[in-house]
């Protein structure tokens, strides 16, 4: 009789160990999935911050108003920024960093480049999307 109780106690302990092990495996999988998601979101936020910085950096450059297209690069940050002058004296500043691109609208006013304060966009604001690409 004691041997039967010992075996049932041992079986209960083994069952608890198996259940605990399964729970830990599930928690480990969940933690790995969340860790991957956080890494992806962190990378996207860094890239977004970088392209916003590139756009602001591009706004501060000295652009010539008479050229239809001009580009500058910031190799240390891997930014590329282009200013495209459109036919109606409107401007489009295109900033790229990594796989993200942002656009800033502006105009030529009194012979100077002027960007609209709330003119940035995360999608191409032109009907002809080819004009929104960096060459």
CSV table of C-alpha atoms in Angstrom, one decimal:
chain,number,residue,atom,x,y,z
A,1,UNK,CA,0.0,0.0,0.0
A,2,UNK,CA,2.9,2.4,0.8
A,3,UNK,CA,4.5,1.6,-2.5
A,4,UNK,CA,1.2,2.5,-4.3
A,5,UNK,CA,1.1,5.8,-2.5
A,6,UNK,CA,4.7,6.5,-3.3
A,7,UNK,CA,4.1,5.7,-7.0
A,8,UNK,CA,1.0,8.0,-7.2
A,9,UNK,CA,3.0,10.8,-5.4
A,10,UNK,CA,5.8,10.3,-7.9
A,11,UNK,CA,3.3,10.3,-10.8
A,12,UNK,CA,1.8,13.5,-9.5
A,13,UNK,CA,5.2,15.2,-9.1
A,14,UNK,CA,6.1,14.1,-12.7
A,15,UNK,CA,2.8,15.5,-14.0
A,16,UNK,CA,3.4,18.8,-12.2
A,17,UNK,CA,6.9,19.0,-13.7
A,18,UNK,CA,5.5,18.3,-17.2
A,19,UNK,CA,2.8,20.9,-16.9
A,20,UNK,CA,5.4,23.4,-15.5
A,21,UNK,CA,7.7,22.7,-18.4
A,22,UNK,CA,4.9,23.2,-21.0
A,23,UNK,CA,4.0,26.5,-19.4
A,24,UNK,CA,7.6,27.7,-19.4
A,25,UNK,CA,7.9,26.7,-23.1
A,26,UNK,CA,4.8,28.7,-23.9
A,27,UNK,CA,6.0,31.7,-22.0
A,28,UNK,CA,9.4,31.5,-23.7
A,29,UNK,CA,7.7,31.4,-27.2
A,30,UNK,CA,5.6,34.4,-26.3
A,31,UNK,CA,8.6,36.3,-25.0
A,32,UNK,CA,10.6,35.6,-28.2
A,33,UNK,CA,7.6,36.7,-30.3
A,34,UNK,CA,7.2,40.0,-28.3
A,35,UNK,CA,11.0,40.6,-28.4
A,36,UNK,CA,11.0,40.3,-32.2
A,37,UNK,CA,8.0,42.7,-32.5
A,38,UNK,CA,9.8,45.2,-30.2
A,39,UNK,CA,12.9,45.0,-32.4
A,40,UNK,CA,11.0,45.6,-35.6
A,41,UNK,CA,9.1,48.5,-34.1
A,42,UNK,CA,12.3,50.0,-32.7
A,43,UNK,CA,14.0,49.8,-36.1
A,44,UNK,CA,11.0,51.4,-37.8
A,45,UNK,CA,10.9,54.3,-35.2
A,46,UNK,CA,14.6,54.9,-35.7
A,47,UNK,CA,14.2,54.9,-39.5
A,48,UNK,CA,11.2,57.3,-39.2
A,49,UNK,CA,13.2,59.6,-36.9
A,50,UNK,CA,16.1,59.5,-39.3
A,51,UNK,CA,14.0,60.5,-42.4
A,52,UNK,CA,12.4,63.3,-40.4
A,53,UNK,CA,15.9,64.6,-39.6
A,54,UNK,CA,16.9,64.3,-43.2
A,55,UNK,CA,13.8,66.4,-44.2
A,56,UNK,CA,14.7,69.1,-41.7
A,57,UNK,CA,18.4,69.0,-42.8
A,58,UNK,CA,17.2,69.4,-46.4
A,59,UNK,CA,15.1,72.4,-45.5
A,60,UNK,CA,18.3,74.1,-44.1
A,61,UNK,CA,20.3,73.6,-47.2
A,62,UNK,CA,21.0,76.5,-49.6
A,63,UNK,CA,19.1,75.6,-52.7
A,64,UNK,CA,19.4,77.3,-56.1
A,65,UNK,CA,16.0,78.5,-57.3
A,66,UNK,CA,16.7,78.2,-61.0
A,67,UNK,CA,17.6,74.4,-61.2
A,68,UNK,CA,14.8,72.0,-62.0
A,69,UNK,CA,16.3,69.2,-59.8
A,70,UNK,CA,19.2,69.2,-57.3
A,71,UNK,CA,20.3,66.7,-54.8
A,72,UNK,CA,22.6,66.6,-51.8
A,73,UNK,CA,23.7,63.7,-49.6
A,74,UNK,CA,24.8,63.4,-46.0
A,75,UNK,CA,26.9,60.2,-46.2
A,76,UNK,CA,27.5,59.9,-42.4
A,77,UNK,CA,23.7,59.6,-41.9
A,78,UNK,CA,23.0,57.9,-45.3
A,79,UNK,CA,20.5,60.7,-46.1
A,80,UNK,CA,19.7,61.8,-49.6
A,81,UNK,CA,17.6,64.9,-50.2
A,82,UNK,CA,16.5,66.3,-53.5
A,83,UNK,CA,14.6,69.5,-54.4
A,84,UNK,CA,12.4,69.4,-57.5
A,85,UNK,CA,11.1,72.6,-58.9
A,86,UNK,CA,7.8,72.2,-60.7
A,87,UNK,CA,6.5,74.2,-63.6
A,88,UNK,CA,4.3,76.5,-61.5
A,89,UNK,CA,7.1,77.7,-59.1
A,90,UNK,CA,6.0,75.1,-56.6
A,91,UNK,CA,8.7,73.0,-55.0
A,92,UNK,CA,8.9,69.5,-53.7
A,93,UNK,CA,11.6,68.5,-51.2
A,94,UNK,CA,12.2,64.7,-51.2
A,95,UNK,CA,14.1,63.2,-48.3
A,96,UNK,CA,15.0,59.5,-48.1
A,97,UNK,CA,16.7,57.5,-45.4
A,98,UNK,CA,16.7,53.7,-45.5
A,99,UNK,CA,13.5,52.5,-47.0
A,100,UNK,CA,11.4,55.6,-46.0
A,101,UNK,CA,10.8,58.7,-47.9
A,102,UNK,CA,9.1,62.0,-46.9
A,103,UNK,CA,8.1,65.0,-48.9
A,104,UNK,CA,7.9,68.7,-48.1
A,105,UNK,CA,5.9,71.2,-50.2
A,106,UNK,CA,7.2,74.7,-50.9
A,107,UNK,CA,7.4,77.5,-53.4
A,108,UNK,CA,9.7,80.0,-55.0
A,109,UNK,CA,8.8,83.4,-53.5
A,110,UNK,CA,10.7,86.6,-54.4
A,111,UNK,CA,13.6,84.5,-55.7
A,112,UNK,CA,13.9,82.4,-52.6
A,113,UNK,CA,13.0,78.8,-51.7
A,114,UNK,CA,10.3,78.8,-49.0
A,115,UNK,CA,8.8,75.7,-47.5
A,116,UNK,CA,5.3,75.6,-46.2
A,117,UNK,CA,5.1,75.2,-42.4
A,118,UNK,CA,2.7,72.2,-42.5
A,119,UNK,CA,3.5,71.0,-45.9
A,120,UNK,CA,5.3,67.7,-45.2
A,121,UNK,CA,3.7,64.4,-46.2
A,122,UNK,CA,4.4,60.7,-45.8
A,123,UNK,CA,2.9,60.0,-49.2
A,124,UNK,CA,3.6,61.5,-52.7
A,125,UNK,CA,1.5,64.7,-53.0
A,126,UNK,CA,1.8,64.8,-56.8
A,127,UNK,CA,-0.4,63.0,-59.3
A,128,UNK,CA,2.6,62.0,-61.3
A,129,UNK,CA,4.4,59.8,-58.8
A,130,UNK,CA,7.6,59.6,-60.9
A,131,UNK,CA,8.3,63.2,-59.9
A,132,UNK,CA,8.3,62.1,-56.2
A,133,UNK,CA,11.2,59.7,-56.6
A,134,UNK,CA,14.8,60.5,-55.9
A,135,UNK,CA,16.8,59.9,-59.1
